Coordinates of C-alpha atoms in Angstrom, one line a residue:
M1 CA -75.5 -4.4 -46.3
E2 CA -77.2 -6.6 -43.7
G3 CA -78.8 -9.9 -44.7
P4 CA -79.0 -13.6 -44.0
A5 CA -75.3 -14.2 -44.5
E6 CA -74.5 -11.6 -41.8
E7 CA -77.0 -13.0 -39.4
K8 CA -75.5 -16.4 -39.8
T9 CA -72.2 -15.2 -38.4
M10 CA -73.8 -13.8 -35.2
E11 CA -71.5 -14.7 -32.3
V12 CA -73.0 -17.5 -30.1
I13 CA -70.1 -18.5 -27.9
R14 CA -67.4 -16.2 -26.6
T15 CA -64.7 -16.9 -24.0
E16 CA -62.1 -14.4 -22.7
K17 CA -59.0 -15.7 -21.0
L18 CA -60.8 -18.7 -19.7
R19 CA -58.6 -20.7 -17.3
K20 CA -59.0 -23.8 -15.1
E21 CA -56.6 -25.0 -12.5
F22 CA -56.7 -28.2 -10.6
G23 CA -54.2 -27.5 -7.8
E24 CA -50.9 -26.9 -9.6
L25 CA -52.1 -28.3 -12.9
V26 CA -53.3 -25.8 -15.4
A27 CA -55.9 -27.7 -17.5
V28 CA -56.9 -24.7 -19.6
S29 CA -55.0 -21.5 -20.0
A30 CA -56.2 -18.2 -21.4
L31 CA -58.7 -19.7 -23.8
D32 CA -60.2 -17.1 -26.2
L33 CA -62.9 -18.4 -28.5
R34 CA -65.4 -16.6 -30.9
I35 CA -67.8 -19.1 -32.4
G36 CA -70.6 -17.9 -34.7
Q37 CA -74.1 -19.1 -35.4
G38 CA -74.5 -22.0 -37.8
L39 CA -70.8 -23.2 -37.4
L40 CA -69.5 -26.6 -36.9
Y41 CA -66.5 -26.1 -34.6
G42 CA -64.0 -28.8 -33.8
L43 CA -61.7 -28.9 -30.8
I44 CA -58.8 -31.3 -31.5
G45 CA -55.8 -32.4 -29.5
P46 CA -54.4 -35.3 -27.5
N47 CA -55.8 -36.6 -24.2
G48 CA -55.0 -34.1 -21.5
S49 CA -54.9 -31.2 -23.8
G50 CA -57.9 -29.5 -22.1
K51 CA -60.7 -30.1 -24.6
T52 CA -63.1 -31.8 -22.2
T53 CA -62.3 -29.3 -19.4
A54 CA -63.1 -26.4 -21.8
I55 CA -66.4 -28.0 -22.8
K56 CA -67.4 -28.6 -19.1
M57 CA -66.7 -25.0 -18.3
L58 CA -68.9 -23.9 -21.2
V59 CA -71.9 -26.0 -20.1
G60 CA -71.5 -25.0 -16.5
L61 CA -70.2 -28.2 -15.0
L62 CA -66.9 -26.7 -14.0
R63 CA -66.3 -23.3 -12.5
P64 CA -63.5 -21.4 -14.2
T65 CA -60.5 -20.4 -12.1
S66 CA -60.6 -17.1 -14.0
G67 CA -61.8 -15.6 -17.2
A68 CA -65.3 -15.5 -18.5
A69 CA -67.6 -17.2 -21.0
R70 CA -70.9 -16.3 -22.6
I71 CA -73.3 -18.4 -24.6
L72 CA -76.3 -16.9 -26.5
G73 CA -75.4 -13.6 -24.8
E74 CA -75.7 -14.9 -21.3
Q75 CA -72.9 -15.3 -18.8
V76 CA -71.9 -19.0 -18.1
P77 CA -73.3 -20.8 -16.2
V78 CA -76.3 -20.3 -18.5
R79 CA -79.7 -20.4 -16.8
R80 CA -82.3 -18.6 -18.8
A81 CA -81.1 -20.3 -22.0
V82 CA -80.4 -23.8 -20.7
A83 CA -83.2 -25.3 -22.7
R84 CA -81.5 -24.1 -25.9
I85 CA -78.3 -26.0 -25.1
G86 CA -77.5 -29.7 -25.6
Y87 CA -74.6 -31.6 -24.1
M88 CA -73.3 -35.0 -24.7
P89 CA -70.4 -35.9 -22.3
Q90 CA -67.7 -38.5 -22.9
E91 CA -68.8 -40.5 -19.9
M92 CA -72.1 -42.3 -19.9
A93 CA -74.8 -39.9 -18.6
I94 CA -77.8 -42.1 -19.2
Y95 CA -79.6 -44.6 -17.0
P96 CA -78.6 -48.3 -17.4
D97 CA -81.8 -49.6 -15.7
L98 CA -84.1 -47.8 -18.1
T99 CA -84.8 -48.7 -21.8
V100 CA -83.6 -46.7 -24.7
H101 CA -87.1 -45.2 -25.1
E102 CA -87.4 -44.5 -21.4
N103 CA -84.1 -42.6 -21.3
I104 CA -85.1 -40.5 -24.3
E105 CA -88.5 -39.9 -22.9
L106 CA -87.1 -38.8 -19.5
F107 CA -84.7 -36.3 -21.1
G108 CA -87.6 -34.9 -23.3
Q109 CA -89.8 -34.5 -20.2
L110 CA -87.0 -32.7 -18.4
Y111 CA -87.3 -30.0 -21.1
S112 CA -91.1 -30.0 -20.9
M113 CA -91.6 -31.2 -24.4
S114 CA -95.1 -32.0 -25.5
E115 CA -96.1 -35.7 -26.0
D116 CA -96.4 -35.3 -29.8
S117 CA -93.2 -33.3 -30.2
L118 CA -91.3 -35.8 -28.1
A119 CA -92.6 -38.8 -30.1
A120 CA -91.7 -37.2 -33.4
R121 CA -88.2 -36.2 -32.3
E122 CA -87.6 -39.7 -30.8
Q123 CA -88.6 -41.4 -34.0
A124 CA -86.2 -39.2 -36.0
L125 CA -83.3 -39.7 -33.6
L126 CA -83.8 -43.4 -33.3
K127 CA -83.5 -43.6 -37.1
M128 CA -80.4 -41.4 -37.1
T129 CA -78.7 -43.5 -34.5
D130 CA -79.9 -46.8 -35.9
L131 CA -81.4 -47.8 -32.6
G132 CA -85.0 -48.3 -33.7
E133 CA -84.8 -52.1 -33.1
R134 CA -83.4 -51.5 -29.6
R135 CA -86.0 -49.0 -28.5
N136 CA -87.3 -51.2 -25.7
S137 CA -83.9 -52.7 -24.7
L138 CA -82.4 -51.9 -21.4
V139 CA -79.4 -49.6 -21.8
S140 CA -77.4 -52.0 -19.5
Q141 CA -77.8 -54.7 -22.2
L142 CA -76.3 -52.5 -25.0
S143 CA -72.8 -52.4 -26.3
G144 CA -70.6 -49.4 -25.5
G145 CA -71.1 -48.0 -29.0
M146 CA -74.9 -48.3 -28.7
K147 CA -74.8 -46.6 -25.3
H148 CA -72.9 -43.7 -26.9
R149 CA -75.7 -43.4 -29.5
V150 CA -78.4 -43.3 -26.8
S151 CA -76.5 -40.5 -25.1
L152 CA -76.4 -38.6 -28.4
A153 CA -80.1 -39.0 -28.9
C154 CA -80.8 -37.8 -25.4
A155 CA -78.6 -34.7 -25.9
L156 CA -80.5 -33.7 -29.1
I157 CA -84.0 -34.7 -28.1
H158 CA -85.1 -31.1 -27.3
D159 CA -83.7 -29.7 -30.6
P160 CA -81.2 -27.3 -29.0
Q161 CA -79.8 -24.2 -30.6
V162 CA -76.2 -24.9 -29.4
V163 CA -74.9 -28.4 -29.1
F164 CA -71.7 -29.5 -27.3
L165 CA -70.6 -33.0 -28.2
D166 CA -67.6 -34.6 -26.5
E167 CA -66.1 -37.3 -28.7
P168 CA -69.6 -38.1 -30.2
T169 CA -68.3 -40.9 -32.5
V170 CA -66.1 -42.9 -30.2
G171 CA -67.0 -46.6 -30.5
V172 CA -69.3 -46.0 -33.5
D173 CA -68.7 -48.1 -36.6
P174 CA -67.4 -46.3 -39.7
E175 CA -70.7 -46.6 -41.6
L176 CA -72.7 -45.0 -38.8
R177 CA -70.1 -42.3 -38.3
V178 CA -70.9 -41.2 -41.8
G179 CA -74.6 -40.9 -40.9
F180 CA -73.7 -39.0 -37.7
W181 CA -71.7 -36.4 -39.7
K182 CA -74.5 -36.0 -42.2
Y183 CA -76.8 -35.2 -39.2
F184 CA -74.2 -32.8 -37.8
S185 CA -74.1 -31.1 -41.2
D186 CA -77.9 -30.9 -41.2
L187 CA -77.9 -29.3 -37.8
K188 CA -75.5 -26.7 -39.1
S189 CA -77.6 -26.1 -42.2
A190 CA -80.6 -25.5 -39.8
G191 CA -78.6 -22.7 -38.1
K192 CA -77.5 -24.7 -35.1
T193 CA -74.1 -24.2 -33.6
V194 CA -72.2 -27.4 -33.0
V195 CA -69.0 -27.6 -30.9
L196 CA -67.4 -31.1 -30.8
T197 CA -64.2 -32.7 -29.7
T198 CA -62.6 -35.5 -31.7
H199 CA -59.5 -37.6 -32.1
Y200 CA -60.3 -38.4 -35.7
M201 CA -58.5 -36.1 -38.1
D202 CA -60.7 -37.3 -41.0
E203 CA -63.6 -36.0 -39.0
A204 CA -62.0 -32.7 -38.0
V205 CA -61.5 -31.7 -41.6
R206 CA -65.3 -31.6 -42.0
C207 CA -65.5 -28.8 -39.5
D208 CA -65.9 -25.2 -40.6
V209 CA -63.4 -24.1 -38.0
V210 CA -60.8 -26.2 -36.0
G211 CA -59.3 -25.2 -32.7
M212 CA -56.0 -27.0 -31.9
M213 CA -55.3 -27.5 -28.2
R214 CA -52.1 -28.7 -26.5
T215 CA -51.3 -28.6 -22.8
G216 CA -54.3 -26.4 -22.1
E217 CA -53.6 -23.8 -24.7
L218 CA -55.2 -23.0 -28.1
I219 CA -52.2 -23.3 -30.4
G220 CA -53.9 -22.8 -33.7
E221 CA -57.4 -21.9 -35.1
G222 CA -58.9 -21.6 -38.5
S223 CA -60.5 -23.6 -41.3
P224 CA -58.8 -26.9 -42.0
K225 CA -57.5 -25.5 -45.3
E226 CA -56.2 -22.4 -43.6
L227 CA -54.3 -24.4 -41.0
M228 CA -52.8 -26.8 -43.6
D229 CA -51.9 -23.9 -45.8
E230 CA -50.2 -22.0 -43.0
A231 CA -48.2 -25.1 -42.0
K232 CA -47.5 -25.9 -45.6
V233 CA -48.6 -29.6 -45.2
P234 CA -51.1 -31.7 -47.1
D235 CA -53.2 -33.0 -44.1
L236 CA -54.6 -31.8 -40.8
E237 CA -52.6 -34.2 -38.6
S238 CA -49.3 -32.9 -40.0
A239 CA -50.6 -29.4 -39.5
F240 CA -51.3 -30.1 -35.8
L241 CA -47.8 -31.5 -35.4
A242 CA -46.3 -28.4 -37.0
F243 CA -48.4 -26.1 -34.7
A244 CA -47.4 -28.2 -31.7
R245 CA -43.7 -27.9 -32.5
R246 CA -44.1 -24.1 -33.0
S247 CA -45.8 -23.7 -29.7
A248 CA -43.1 -25.6 -27.9
E249 CA -40.3 -23.4 -29.2

């Protein structure tokens, strides 16, 4: 019988044999993903495992060497649905010579937000990122962690339906990380689909589904509990190591 629970699992992101080569280097190989609506999906793996490359292909910043990807039913690169997608890159993608407010305002205007809607969203995001007192500070005067928070606020200003976050909590203090994850959970509860990369295993266990990447390949996928149970280990880090050893055999 159809109902809200079935609707919640609607497929939002799909990749088929997605591959990216840089010369002789295969950064991502045969990546197959099926990510449903309202899920918090975490990509984990060491540096160089292909996480960021995969995200960049999904948001249209890199052209795949082969394979295909669809977001919200549209072939990547997404054009008609671009306003429903948010992206926070690892590298700083905000303007250092503008204030925190001016950066957020600029991103909101790029998405044609109304003045009232933009003001309300800015207020909520400044509270979430604990940047209210730095609203009028130049980004160039902020610490690395604060710049990361501004980048997150800019990625979320237009209330996107699908959010890609590449290492969203790097350089963020532990207390604020807790607040970030509460917000990510709230996004999920509101039916948003959140795809993020992280090096922190204590964060990855909070995801609904985890995809383990190593040398460009997806070596394991499932809920944290499923992965730990399959590897017969008590924590996600040990599970990753077990899957990595298995994939190397």
